[in-house]
Amino acid sequence: MAFLLRRLGFYLAAFIAAATINFFLPRLMPGDPIQIMFSSTGTELSAENLASLKLTFGFVDGPLWQQYLTYLKSIFTGDLGRSIKYFPLPVTEVLGHALIWTVALMGTATLISFTLGTFLGILAAWRRGSVFDVVVSVGAIFATSVPAVVTSLIVLFFFGFTLNWFPTGYSADPALDPAFSLTYILSVLYHGILPMLTLCTVLTGGFAVTMRNNMINLLGEDYIVMGRAKGLSDSRVMIWYAARNALLPTVSSLAIAIGTVLGGSLVTEVVFNYPGLGNILYQAILARDYPVIQGQLLIMTIAMLVANFIVDISYVLLDPRLRRT
Amino acid sequence: MQPLIAGLVRNRKALVGMIILLIIVLIALAAPLLTEYDPAARVGRPHQPPSAEHWLGTTRIGQDVFARLIYGARTSLAVGFGAGLLITVLGTALGIIAGYRGGKTDEAISFFTNMVLVVPNLPLLLVLASFIGQASPLVIAVILGCTSWAWGARVTRAETLSVKQKDFVKSAEMMGEPRWRIMTFEIFPNLISIVGINFIGSVIFAIITEATLEFLGLGDPKTVSWGMMLYNAQKASALSVGAWWDILTPCFALALLGIGLSLLNFAVDEIANPRLRTGNSMSRWSALIRSGEGRL
């Protein structure tokens, strides 16, 4: 319990630090972001209009510390201002909509690649040195060392343009109205296949290699030899003796993967023009939509922190030694 | 150091990786000898398929793709190794200082390190690059170096903690060696394989991230690099007009360089692992390089 409380305290501190970076970043950069933001329209704004616009978008004048306090307050009340690109939609609404797509895409891809990768890793370690092991290991090196941009573009080129099997953009047929109907759901699944394929290619190898190496380290342990000597079946030793313990470090790599998945899904979403968080961030950067950029960074940080905390909790659940300290 | 080099020569993965890297470095160095075209100039008609005149075709505005490919290799390698070096130096120095000094210094550095670790890297880089605007390769390398050292620092610290308990460090302390000397000459040489893995991993990460940032349009348009090639090709809708040579060339170049470096990295890890039985921190770090930060 003390362990979890300490971690919780750290995450709170980390969150405030991230929020602070988030606040000062645009203000430290050369030029007034607010001026840049409104000058993009090309027309000259009167000081009066500028002031009222600033007010609408939730910018406060006054000394920096006062702006900072207002900002902190707005974060904890969940008010992130209004988007400039999608005015007058509030940032929370723009991000909330995108979040659903990203979570669905990312969540499924992570789940598939974690399961598949772990399974491949267990088998590869069990038959270490066999053809299967070599294929999995070399395949994993290849899949994990190719940048996500490259994987996305190659998948898009072959399956989207050359073979023409799958759509090359959007999360669903734009002609269809979002509704809970069979046609719409099928369309969403059809459009999701390529981004999903890309993300799974990018992620599976990493999980497989981690699991394989953990397993190999464990297979030399005495209790594995003991299990075999007792005459337990291979599958029993493999799953319940070795894999179960090897899974622990893999869970922590899952937390690292959240950062990767966020990054990887960003690139994949941009390439496939998928309306998720990554794409929204990209569009916001192009449009200099500062409120959305700030909100986005905040959401991604929260996602990282929550993921890390869940891993901490699962560590306590999986590893009894941590419960005693 | 000696067993590391001997092991690298004998390891097949290392050999293949080394050959790939060497070929790319040689091509990058010999770029002016291999092509007569200026990579930035308009030298042909737009979007010509590969021919005897233009080995890999031309871009939308008539630049020679092969010339851009081999000159672009210089940028990728320079950013990769420059940023990789910066990341490694920062991470190693902070890790050793935190691990060896302990106490308040350790607490401060570790807290800072963990803080940097939980801020999502790519989105932050994107935002930084966009605020700076048209980031040149040098700027990208510096931003990468300053934001990506945390994993190296954490792993180096964990290793330092175990090396510091060894007798030779204790005896150096007894003899009154200064602390900086113990850190640089007693502890650092024993961390060389971890530093090596950190370095290669960081190079891979930097190359991939530079290409990603440029692909997303945050680079300086005048740069000749693989990331800018991807960006320009994508902007010219190379895929939908069927100009596959324009976009697949930088794709395969990046993939090849990534594979070469990863093979080297795996090899260093394989050679170093039997001696480094620290378990968790190590496997977390290897996992990071294979599945983690480098994969953007």
Coordinates of C-alpha atoms in Angstrom, one line a residue:
Chain A
M1 CA 0.0 0.0 0.0
A2 CA 2.8 2.4 1.0
F3 CA 4.4 1.5 -2.4
L4 CA 1.3 2.5 -4.3
L5 CA 0.9 5.7 -2.3
R6 CA 4.5 6.7 -3.0
R7 CA 4.0 6.0 -6.7
L8 CA 0.7 8.0 -6.7
G9 CA 2.5 11.0 -5.2
F10 CA 5.2 10.7 -7.8
Y11 CA 2.6 10.7 -10.6
L12 CA 0.9 13.7 -9.2
A13 CA 4.2 15.6 -9.1
A14 CA 5.0 14.4 -12.6
F15 CA 1.6 15.5 -13.9
I16 CA 2.0 19.0 -12.5
A17 CA 5.5 19.2 -13.9
A18 CA 4.2 18.1 -17.3
A19 CA 1.4 20.6 -17.1
T20 CA 4.0 23.3 -16.3
I21 CA 6.1 22.4 -19.3
N22 CA 2.9 22.5 -21.3
F23 CA 2.2 26.0 -20.0
F24 CA 5.6 27.5 -20.5
L25 CA 6.6 25.9 -23.8
P26 CA 4.6 28.2 -26.0
R27 CA 5.5 31.2 -23.9
L28 CA 9.2 30.5 -24.0
M29 CA 9.3 30.3 -27.8
P30 CA 10.3 33.3 -29.8
G31 CA 7.3 35.4 -30.9
D32 CA 3.9 35.8 -29.2
P33 CA 1.9 32.6 -29.9
I34 CA -1.3 34.6 -29.6
Q35 CA -0.2 37.0 -32.3
I36 CA 0.9 34.2 -34.5
M37 CA -2.3 32.4 -34.0
F38 CA -4.5 35.3 -35.0
S39 CA -2.2 36.8 -37.7
S40 CA -2.7 33.6 -39.8
T41 CA -6.0 35.0 -41.0
G42 CA -4.0 37.7 -42.8
T43 CA -6.2 40.6 -41.6
E44 CA -5.1 43.3 -39.2
L45 CA -6.8 43.0 -35.9
S46 CA -7.6 46.0 -33.7
A47 CA -6.3 45.8 -30.2
E48 CA -9.9 45.7 -28.9
N49 CA -10.8 42.8 -31.2
L50 CA -7.7 41.0 -30.2
A51 CA -8.5 41.4 -26.5
S52 CA -12.0 40.1 -27.0
L53 CA -10.7 37.2 -29.1
K54 CA -8.2 36.3 -26.4
L55 CA -10.9 36.3 -23.9
T56 CA -13.1 34.0 -26.0
F57 CA -10.2 31.5 -26.3
G58 CA -9.5 31.6 -22.6
F59 CA -6.2 33.5 -22.6
V60 CA -5.7 35.7 -19.6
D61 CA -3.6 38.8 -19.4
G62 CA -1.7 39.7 -16.3
P63 CA 1.5 38.6 -14.8
L64 CA 2.8 35.2 -15.6
W65 CA 2.2 33.6 -12.2
Q66 CA -1.4 34.7 -12.4
Q67 CA -1.8 33.2 -15.9
Y68 CA -0.2 30.0 -14.6
L69 CA -2.6 29.7 -11.6
T70 CA -5.6 30.3 -13.9
Y71 CA -4.2 27.6 -16.2
L72 CA -3.7 25.1 -13.4
K73 CA -7.2 25.7 -12.2
S74 CA -8.6 25.2 -15.6
I75 CA -6.9 21.9 -16.0
F76 CA -8.3 20.5 -12.8
T77 CA -11.8 21.7 -13.7
G78 CA -11.4 20.1 -17.1
D79 CA -11.8 23.4 -19.1
L80 CA -9.2 23.4 -21.8
G81 CA -10.6 26.3 -23.8
R82 CA -11.9 26.4 -27.3
S83 CA -10.3 25.1 -30.5
I84 CA -9.3 27.6 -33.1
K85 CA -9.5 25.3 -36.1
Y86 CA -12.9 23.9 -35.1
F87 CA -14.2 27.0 -33.5
P88 CA -16.5 27.2 -31.5
L89 CA -16.1 23.6 -30.4
P90 CA -14.4 23.2 -26.9
V91 CA -11.1 21.4 -26.9
T92 CA -12.4 18.7 -24.7
E93 CA -15.1 17.9 -27.3
V94 CA -12.6 17.8 -30.2
L95 CA -10.3 15.6 -28.3
G96 CA -13.0 13.4 -26.8
H97 CA -14.3 12.5 -30.2
A98 CA -10.8 11.6 -31.5
L99 CA -10.0 9.7 -28.3
I100 CA -12.6 7.1 -29.1
W101 CA -11.1 6.3 -32.4
T102 CA -7.5 6.2 -31.0
V103 CA -8.5 4.0 -28.0
A104 CA -10.4 1.6 -30.2
L105 CA -7.6 1.4 -32.8
M106 CA -4.7 1.3 -30.3
G107 CA -6.4 -0.8 -27.7
T108 CA -7.2 -3.6 -30.2
A109 CA -3.8 -3.4 -31.8
T110 CA -2.0 -3.5 -28.5
L111 CA -4.1 -6.4 -27.3
I112 CA -3.6 -8.4 -30.5
S113 CA 0.1 -7.8 -30.7
F114 CA 0.7 -8.4 -27.0
T115 CA -1.2 -11.8 -27.1
L116 CA 0.4 -12.8 -30.4
G117 CA 3.9 -11.6 -29.5
T118 CA 3.9 -13.2 -26.0
F119 CA 2.7 -16.5 -27.5
L120 CA 5.3 -16.5 -30.3
G121 CA 8.0 -15.6 -27.7
I122 CA 7.0 -18.5 -25.4
L123 CA 7.2 -21.0 -28.2
A124 CA 10.4 -19.6 -29.7
A125 CA 12.1 -19.8 -26.3
W126 CA 10.8 -23.3 -25.7
R127 CA 12.2 -24.5 -29.0
R128 CA 15.3 -22.4 -28.8
G129 CA 17.6 -22.7 -31.8
S130 CA 14.9 -24.4 -34.0
V131 CA 13.8 -23.1 -37.3
F132 CA 10.7 -21.6 -35.7
D133 CA 12.9 -19.7 -33.2
V134 CA 15.1 -18.3 -36.0
V135 CA 12.1 -17.2 -38.0
V136 CA 10.5 -15.5 -35.0
S137 CA 13.7 -13.8 -33.9
V138 CA 14.8 -12.6 -37.3
G139 CA 11.3 -11.6 -38.2
A140 CA 11.0 -9.6 -34.9
I141 CA 14.3 -7.8 -35.6
F142 CA 13.1 -6.8 -39.1
A143 CA 9.6 -5.7 -37.9
T144 CA 10.8 -3.7 -35.0
S145 CA 13.7 -1.9 -36.7
V146 CA 11.7 -0.5 -39.6
P147 CA 10.2 2.9 -38.7
A148 CA 6.5 3.1 -38.3
V149 CA 6.3 5.7 -41.1
V150 CA 8.0 3.3 -43.5
T151 CA 5.7 0.4 -42.4
S152 CA 2.6 2.5 -42.8
L153 CA 3.6 3.8 -46.2
I154 CA 4.6 0.4 -47.5
V155 CA 1.3 -1.2 -46.2
L156 CA -0.6 1.7 -47.7
F157 CA 1.2 1.4 -51.1
F158 CA 0.7 -2.4 -51.5
F159 CA -2.7 -3.0 -50.0
G160 CA -4.2 0.4 -50.6
F161 CA -3.0 1.5 -54.0
T162 CA -1.4 -1.4 -55.8
L163 CA -3.8 -4.2 -54.9
N164 CA -6.7 -1.8 -54.2
W165 CA -8.0 -4.2 -51.5
F166 CA -8.7 -1.7 -48.8
P167 CA -9.6 2.0 -48.5
T168 CA -6.7 4.4 -48.2
G169 CA -8.1 6.8 -45.6
Y170 CA -10.8 7.7 -43.1
S171 CA -12.3 5.6 -40.3
A172 CA -15.4 4.8 -42.2
D173 CA -17.1 5.6 -45.6
P174 CA -17.6 9.4 -45.5
A175 CA -20.9 9.0 -47.3
L176 CA -22.4 7.0 -44.4
D177 CA -23.8 8.7 -41.3
P178 CA -22.4 7.5 -38.0
A179 CA -25.1 5.2 -36.7
F180 CA -25.3 2.0 -34.8
S181 CA -26.1 0.1 -38.0
L182 CA -24.5 -3.0 -39.5
T183 CA -23.4 -1.2 -42.7
Y184 CA -21.6 1.5 -40.6
I185 CA -19.9 -1.0 -38.3
L186 CA -18.8 -3.1 -41.2
S187 CA -17.4 0.1 -42.9
V188 CA -15.5 1.0 -39.7
L189 CA -14.0 -2.5 -39.5
Y190 CA -13.1 -2.4 -43.2
H191 CA -11.4 0.9 -42.9
G192 CA -9.6 -0.1 -39.7
I193 CA -7.9 -3.2 -41.2
L194 CA -4.8 -1.4 -42.7
P195 CA -4.0 0.9 -39.7
M196 CA -4.5 -2.2 -37.5
L197 CA -2.2 -4.3 -39.6
T198 CA 0.5 -1.6 -39.5
L199 CA 0.3 -1.2 -35.8
C200 CA 0.4 -4.9 -35.1
T201 CA 3.4 -5.3 -37.4
V202 CA 5.2 -2.5 -35.5
L203 CA 4.3 -3.9 -32.0
T204 CA 4.3 -7.7 -32.1
G205 CA 8.0 -8.2 -32.7
G206 CA 8.9 -6.2 -29.5
F207 CA 6.7 -8.2 -27.3
A208 CA 7.9 -11.5 -28.9
V209 CA 11.6 -10.7 -28.3
T210 CA 11.0 -9.5 -24.7
M211 CA 9.0 -12.7 -23.8
R212 CA 11.5 -14.9 -25.6
N213 CA 14.5 -13.5 -23.7
N214 CA 12.7 -13.6 -20.3
M215 CA 11.8 -17.2 -20.9
I216 CA 15.3 -18.2 -21.9
N217 CA 16.7 -16.6 -18.7
L218 CA 14.1 -18.5 -16.7
L219 CA 14.4 -21.9 -18.4
G220 CA 17.8 -22.5 -16.7
E221 CA 16.2 -22.1 -13.2
D222 CA 16.1 -25.1 -10.8
Y223 CA 12.3 -25.2 -10.5
I224 CA 12.0 -25.7 -14.2
V225 CA 14.4 -28.7 -14.1
M226 CA 12.5 -29.9 -11.0
G227 CA 9.1 -29.6 -12.8
R228 CA 10.5 -31.7 -15.7
A229 CA 12.1 -34.2 -13.4
K230 CA 8.7 -34.7 -11.7
G231 CA 7.5 -35.8 -15.1
L232 CA 5.1 -33.0 -15.7
S233 CA 3.9 -32.5 -19.2
D234 CA 5.9 -30.1 -21.4
S235 CA 3.0 -27.7 -21.9
R236 CA 2.4 -27.6 -18.1
V237 CA 6.1 -26.7 -17.4
M238 CA 6.1 -24.2 -20.3
I239 CA 2.9 -22.3 -19.4
W240 CA 2.6 -22.6 -15.6
Y241 CA 6.2 -22.7 -14.5
A242 CA 8.1 -20.7 -17.1
A243 CA 5.7 -18.4 -19.0
R244 CA 3.9 -17.3 -15.8
N245 CA 7.1 -15.9 -14.3
A246 CA 8.5 -14.6 -17.5
L247 CA 5.3 -12.5 -18.0
L248 CA 6.2 -10.2 -15.2
P249 CA 8.8 -8.1 -16.9
T250 CA 6.7 -8.2 -20.1
V251 CA 4.0 -6.4 -18.3
S252 CA 6.4 -3.6 -17.6
S253 CA 7.3 -3.5 -21.2
L254 CA 3.6 -3.0 -21.9
A255 CA 3.8 0.3 -20.0
I256 CA 6.7 1.4 -22.2
A257 CA 4.8 0.3 -25.2
I258 CA 2.0 2.8 -24.3
G259 CA 4.4 5.6 -25.2
T260 CA 5.4 3.8 -28.4
V261 CA 1.8 3.1 -29.3
L262 CA 0.9 6.7 -28.9
G263 CA 3.8 7.7 -31.1
G264 CA 3.3 4.9 -33.6
S265 CA -0.4 5.5 -33.8
L266 CA 0.3 9.2 -34.4
V267 CA 2.3 8.4 -37.6
T268 CA -0.1 5.7 -38.6
E269 CA -3.1 7.9 -38.2
V270 CA -1.5 10.7 -40.2
V271 CA -0.6 8.3 -43.1
F272 CA -4.0 6.6 -43.1
N273 CA -5.8 9.9 -42.4
Y274 CA -7.5 8.3 -39.5
P275 CA -9.5 10.7 -37.2
G276 CA -7.7 9.8 -34.0
L277 CA -5.8 11.9 -31.4
G278 CA -2.5 11.7 -33.3
N279 CA -4.0 13.1 -36.5
I280 CA -5.8 15.8 -34.5
L281 CA -2.5 16.8 -32.9
Y282 CA -0.9 16.9 -36.4
Q283 CA -3.7 19.0 -37.8
A284 CA -3.6 21.3 -34.8
I285 CA 0.2 21.8 -35.2
L286 CA -0.3 22.7 -38.9
A287 CA -3.1 25.1 -38.0
R288 CA -1.2 26.5 -35.0
D289 CA -4.2 25.5 -32.9
Y290 CA -2.5 26.1 -29.5
P291 CA -5.4 25.2 -27.2
V292 CA -5.8 21.8 -28.9
I293 CA -2.0 21.2 -28.9
Q294 CA -1.9 21.9 -25.1
G295 CA -4.9 19.8 -24.4
Q296 CA -3.5 17.0 -26.5
L297 CA -0.2 16.9 -24.7
L298 CA -2.0 16.9 -21.4
I299 CA -4.2 13.9 -22.4
M300 CA -1.2 11.9 -23.7
T301 CA 0.7 12.6 -20.4
I302 CA -2.3 11.5 -18.4
A303 CA -2.5 8.3 -20.5
M304 CA 1.1 7.6 -19.9
L305 CA 0.8 8.2 -16.1
V306 CA -2.4 6.1 -15.9
A307 CA -0.7 3.3 -17.8
N308 CA 2.3 3.3 -15.6
F309 CA 0.1 3.3 -12.5
I310 CA -1.9 0.3 -13.7
V311 CA 1.4 -1.5 -14.3
D312 CA 2.5 -0.6 -10.7
I313 CA -0.8 -2.1 -9.4
S314 CA -0.5 -5.2 -11.5
Y315 CA 3.1 -5.6 -10.3
V316 CA 1.8 -5.7 -6.7
L317 CA -0.8 -8.2 -7.7
L318 CA 1.5 -10.4 -9.7
D319 CA 4.6 -10.2 -7.4
P320 CA 3.9 -11.1 -3.8
R321 CA 7.3 -9.9 -2.7
L322 CA 6.3 -6.3 -3.4
R323 CA 3.3 -6.6 -1.1
R324 CA 5.4 -7.3 1.9
T325 CA 7.7 -4.3 1.6
Chain B
M1 CA 36.4 -3.9 -24.0
Q2 CA 38.5 -6.7 -25.5
P3 CA 35.9 -9.5 -25.2
L4 CA 33.3 -7.1 -26.6
I5 CA 35.3 -6.5 -29.8
A6 CA 36.3 -10.2 -30.1
G7 CA 32.7 -11.2 -29.7
L8 CA 31.5 -8.7 -32.3
V9 CA 33.8 -10.1 -34.9
R10 CA 32.6 -13.7 -34.3
N11 CA 28.9 -12.9 -34.1
R12 CA 27.0 -13.3 -37.4
K13 CA 24.4 -10.8 -36.6
A14 CA 27.0 -8.2 -35.8
L15 CA 28.9 -9.0 -39.0
V16 CA 25.8 -8.5 -41.2
G17 CA 24.9 -5.3 -39.3
M18 CA 28.4 -4.0 -39.6
I19 CA 28.5 -4.6 -43.3
I20 CA 25.2 -2.8 -43.9
L21 CA 26.3 0.1 -41.8
L22 CA 29.7 0.3 -43.6
I23 CA 28.1 0.2 -47.0
I24 CA 25.8 3.1 -46.1
V25 CA 28.6 5.1 -44.6
L26 CA 30.8 4.6 -47.7
I27 CA 28.0 5.5 -50.1
A28 CA 27.3 8.6 -48.1
L29 CA 31.0 9.6 -48.1
A30 CA 31.5 8.9 -51.8
A31 CA 28.2 10.6 -52.8
P32 CA 29.8 13.2 -55.2
L33 CA 31.7 10.4 -57.0
L34 CA 28.6 8.3 -57.5
T35 CA 26.4 10.8 -59.1
E36 CA 26.9 13.9 -61.3
Y37 CA 23.6 15.4 -60.3
D38 CA 23.0 18.1 -57.6
P39 CA 20.5 16.6 -55.2
A40 CA 18.7 19.9 -54.8
A41 CA 18.6 21.0 -58.4
R42 CA 16.0 20.3 -61.1
V43 CA 17.7 18.0 -63.5
G44 CA 15.0 16.3 -65.4
R45 CA 11.3 16.1 -66.3
P46 CA 9.0 15.5 -63.3
H47 CA 8.2 12.0 -62.1
Q48 CA 10.2 10.0 -64.6
P49 CA 10.4 6.3 -63.8
P50 CA 13.8 4.8 -63.3
S51 CA 16.0 4.8 -66.4
A52 CA 19.6 4.7 -67.4
E53 CA 19.8 8.4 -67.1
H54 CA 18.1 8.6 -63.7
W55 CA 18.7 5.3 -61.9
L56 CA 15.9 5.8 -59.4
G57 CA 13.7 8.2 -61.5
T58 CA 12.9 11.8 -60.7
T59 CA 10.8 13.6 -58.1
R60 CA 7.7 15.7 -58.7
I61 CA 9.8 18.7 -59.4
G62 CA 12.4 16.9 -61.4
Q63 CA 15.2 16.2 -58.9
D64 CA 17.2 13.0 -59.3
V65 CA 16.0 10.5 -56.7
F66 CA 19.3 8.6 -56.6
A67 CA 21.3 11.8 -55.9
R68 CA 18.9 12.7 -53.1
L69 CA 19.1 9.2 -51.7
I70 CA 22.9 9.1 -51.4
Y71 CA 23.3 12.8 -50.2
G72 CA 20.4 12.2 -47.8
A73 CA 22.3 9.4 -46.2
R74 CA 24.8 12.0 -44.9
T75 CA 22.0 13.8 -43.1
S76 CA 20.5 10.7 -41.6
L77 CA 23.9 9.4 -40.4
A78 CA 25.0 12.8 -39.1
V79 CA 21.8 13.4 -37.1
G80 CA 21.7 9.8 -35.9
F81 CA 25.3 9.6 -34.6
G82 CA 25.3 13.2 -33.4
A83 CA 22.1 13.0 -31.4
G84 CA 23.0 9.4 -30.4
L85 CA 26.3 10.6 -28.9
L86 CA 24.6 13.5 -27.1
I87 CA 21.9 11.2 -25.6
T88 CA 24.5 8.7 -24.5
V89 CA 26.9 11.2 -23.0
L90 CA 24.1 12.9 -21.0
G91 CA 22.5 9.6 -20.0
T92 CA 25.8 8.0 -19.0
A93 CA 27.1 11.0 -17.1
L94 CA 23.9 11.5 -15.1
G95 CA 23.5 7.8 -14.5
I96 CA 27.0 7.3 -13.1
I97 CA 26.8 10.5 -11.0
A98 CA 23.5 9.5 -9.5
G99 CA 24.5 5.9 -8.9
Y100 CA 27.9 6.7 -7.5
R101 CA 27.2 9.8 -5.4
G102 CA 23.9 8.4 -3.9
G103 CA 22.0 10.4 -1.3
K104 CA 20.4 13.8 -2.2
T105 CA 22.2 14.0 -5.6
D106 CA 20.8 10.6 -6.5
E107 CA 17.3 11.5 -5.4
A108 CA 17.3 14.7 -7.4
I109 CA 18.6 13.1 -10.6
S110 CA 16.4 10.1 -10.3
F111 CA 13.3 12.2 -9.8
F112 CA 14.1 14.3 -12.8
T113 CA 14.8 11.2 -14.9
N114 CA 11.6 9.5 -14.0
M115 CA 9.7 12.8 -14.7
V116 CA 11.2 13.0 -18.2
L117 CA 10.3 9.3 -18.8
V118 CA 6.6 9.7 -18.3
V119 CA 6.2 12.7 -20.6
P120 CA 5.3 11.2 -24.0
N121 CA 8.3 11.8 -26.2
L122 CA 7.1 12.0 -29.8
P123 CA 4.2 14.4 -29.2
L124 CA 6.5 16.6 -27.1
L125 CA 9.1 16.6 -29.9
L126 CA 6.4 17.5 -32.5
V127 CA 5.3 20.4 -30.4
L128 CA 8.8 21.6 -29.8
A129 CA 9.7 21.3 -33.5
S130 CA 6.6 23.1 -34.5
F131 CA 7.2 26.0 -32.1
I132 CA 10.7 26.4 -33.4
G133 CA 9.5 26.1 -37.0
Q134 CA 11.3 24.6 -40.0
A135 CA 13.8 22.8 -37.8
S136 CA 17.1 22.1 -39.5
P137 CA 18.8 18.7 -38.9
L138 CA 21.1 20.2 -36.4
V139 CA 18.2 21.7 -34.4
I140 CA 16.4 18.3 -34.5
A141 CA 19.6 16.5 -33.3
V142 CA 19.9 18.9 -30.3
I143 CA 16.3 18.7 -29.3
L144 CA 16.5 14.9 -29.5
G145 CA 19.6 14.9 -27.4
C146 CA 18.1 17.0 -24.7
T147 CA 14.8 15.1 -24.4
S148 CA 15.8 11.5 -24.8
W149 CA 18.6 10.7 -22.4
A150 CA 16.3 9.5 -19.5
W151 CA 16.3 5.7 -20.3
G152 CA 20.1 5.6 -20.6
A153 CA 20.4 7.5 -17.3
R154 CA 18.1 5.1 -15.5
V155 CA 19.8 1.9 -16.7
T156 CA 23.3 3.3 -16.2
R157 CA 22.4 4.3 -12.6
A158 CA 21.2 0.8 -11.9
E159 CA 24.4 -0.7 -13.2
T160 CA 26.6 1.8 -11.4
L161 CA 24.9 0.8 -8.1
S162 CA 26.1 -2.8 -8.6
V163 CA 29.6 -1.9 -9.9
K164 CA 30.2 0.5 -7.0
Q165 CA 30.0 -2.5 -4.6
K166 CA 32.9 -4.2 -6.2
D167 CA 36.2 -4.5 -4.4
F168 CA 38.3 -2.6 -6.9
V169 CA 36.1 0.5 -6.4
K170 CA 36.4 0.1 -2.6
S171 CA 40.2 -0.1 -2.9
A172 CA 40.4 2.9 -5.1
E173 CA 38.4 4.8 -2.5
M174 CA 40.8 3.6 0.2
M175 CA 43.8 4.8 -1.8
G176 CA 42.1 8.2 -1.9
E177 CA 41.5 8.5 -5.6
P178 CA 39.4 11.5 -6.4
R179 CA 35.7 10.9 -7.1
W180 CA 35.8 12.0 -10.7
R181 CA 38.6 9.6 -11.4
I182 CA 36.8 6.7 -9.8
M183 CA 33.8 7.5 -11.9
T184 CA 35.6 7.9 -15.2
F185 CA 38.4 5.3 -14.9
E186 CA 37.0 2.7 -12.5
I187 CA 33.3 2.6 -13.1
F188 CA 32.8 3.8 -16.7
P189 CA 35.0 1.1 -18.3
N190 CA 32.9 -1.6 -16.6
L191 CA 29.7 -0.2 -18.1
I192 CA 31.0 -0.1 -21.6
S193 CA 28.5 -2.7 -23.0
I194 CA 25.5 -0.9 -21.5
V195 CA 26.8 2.3 -22.9
G196 CA 27.2 0.6 -26.3
I197 CA 23.7 -0.7 -26.3
N198 CA 22.5 2.8 -25.2
F199 CA 24.4 4.4 -28.0
I200 CA 23.3 2.2 -30.8
G201 CA 19.7 2.3 -29.5
S202 CA 19.8 6.1 -29.4
V203 CA 21.2 6.3 -32.9
I204 CA 18.3 4.2 -34.2
F205 CA 15.9 6.3 -32.3
A206 CA 17.4 9.5 -33.6
I207 CA 17.4 8.4 -37.2
I208 CA 13.8 7.2 -37.0
T209 CA 12.6 10.3 -35.2
E210 CA 14.3 12.7 -37.5
A211 CA 12.7 11.1 -40.5
T212 CA 9.3 11.1 -38.7
L213 CA 9.5 14.7 -37.8
E214 CA 10.5 15.7 -41.3
F215 CA 7.8 13.4 -42.8
L216 CA 5.3 15.3 -40.8
G217 CA 6.4 18.5 -42.4
L218 CA 8.3 20.0 -39.4
G219 CA 11.7 20.0 -41.0
D220 CA 13.5 22.6 -43.1
P221 CA 12.3 22.2 -46.7
K222 CA 15.8 23.0 -48.0
T223 CA 17.3 19.9 -46.3
V224 CA 18.3 16.9 -48.4
S225 CA 17.4 14.0 -46.2
W226 CA 15.4 10.8 -46.2
G227 CA 12.7 12.3 -44.1
M228 CA 12.3 15.2 -46.4
M229 CA 12.2 12.8 -49.4
L230 CA 9.3 11.0 -47.7
Y231 CA 7.6 14.4 -47.0
N232 CA 7.9 15.7 -50.5
A233 CA 6.8 12.4 -52.1
Q234 CA 3.8 12.2 -49.8
K235 CA 3.0 15.9 -50.6
A236 CA 3.2 15.2 -54.3
S237 CA 0.8 12.3 -53.8
A238 CA 3.5 10.0 -55.2
L239 CA 1.5 6.9 -54.2
S240 CA -1.8 7.8 -55.8
V241 CA -0.1 8.9 -59.1
G242 CA 1.9 5.7 -59.2
A243 CA 5.4 7.2 -58.7
W244 CA 6.4 4.4 -56.4
W245 CA 10.2 5.1 -56.9
D246 CA 9.7 8.5 -55.3
I247 CA 8.4 7.1 -52.0
L248 CA 9.7 3.6 -51.7
T249 CA 13.3 4.6 -52.2
P250 CA 13.6 6.5 -48.9
C251 CA 11.4 3.8 -47.2
F252 CA 13.8 1.0 -48.1
A253 CA 16.8 3.1 -47.2
L254 CA 15.4 3.8 -43.7
A255 CA 14.4 0.2 -43.3
L256 CA 17.9 -1.0 -44.3
L257 CA 19.7 1.3 -42.0
G258 CA 17.3 0.5 -39.1
I259 CA 17.8 -3.3 -39.7
G260 CA 21.6 -2.9 -39.8
L261 CA 21.8 -1.0 -36.6
S262 CA 19.3 -3.3 -34.8
L263 CA 21.4 -6.3 -35.8
L264 CA 24.4 -4.7 -34.3
N265 CA 22.5 -3.8 -31.2
F266 CA 21.2 -7.4 -30.7
A267 CA 24.7 -8.7 -31.1
V268 CA 26.1 -6.3 -28.4
D269 CA 23.3 -7.4 -26.2
E270 CA 23.9 -11.1 -26.8
I271 CA 27.6 -10.7 -26.0
A272 CA 27.1 -8.5 -23.0
N273 CA 24.2 -10.4 -21.3
P274 CA 26.0 -13.3 -19.6
R275 CA 28.1 -10.8 -17.7
L276 CA 25.2 -8.5 -16.8
R277 CA 22.9 -10.5 -14.7
T278 CA 21.1 -7.6 -13.1
G279 CA 17.8 -8.9 -14.4
N280 CA 15.1 -6.3 -14.4
S281 CA 16.7 -3.0 -15.4
M282 CA 18.6 -4.7 -18.1
S283 CA 15.6 -6.5 -19.6
R284 CA 13.6 -3.4 -19.4
W285 CA 16.2 -1.5 -21.4
S286 CA 16.5 -4.2 -24.0
A287 CA 12.8 -4.3 -24.3
L288 CA 12.8 -0.5 -24.7
I289 CA 15.2 -0.6 -27.6
R290 CA 13.4 -3.4 -29.3
S291 CA 9.8 -2.5 -28.7
G292 CA 10.1 0.9 -27.1
E293 CA 11.3 4.4 -27.8
G294 CA 13.0 3.5 -31.1
R295 CA 9.8 2.4 -32.6
L296 CA 8.1 5.6 -33.5

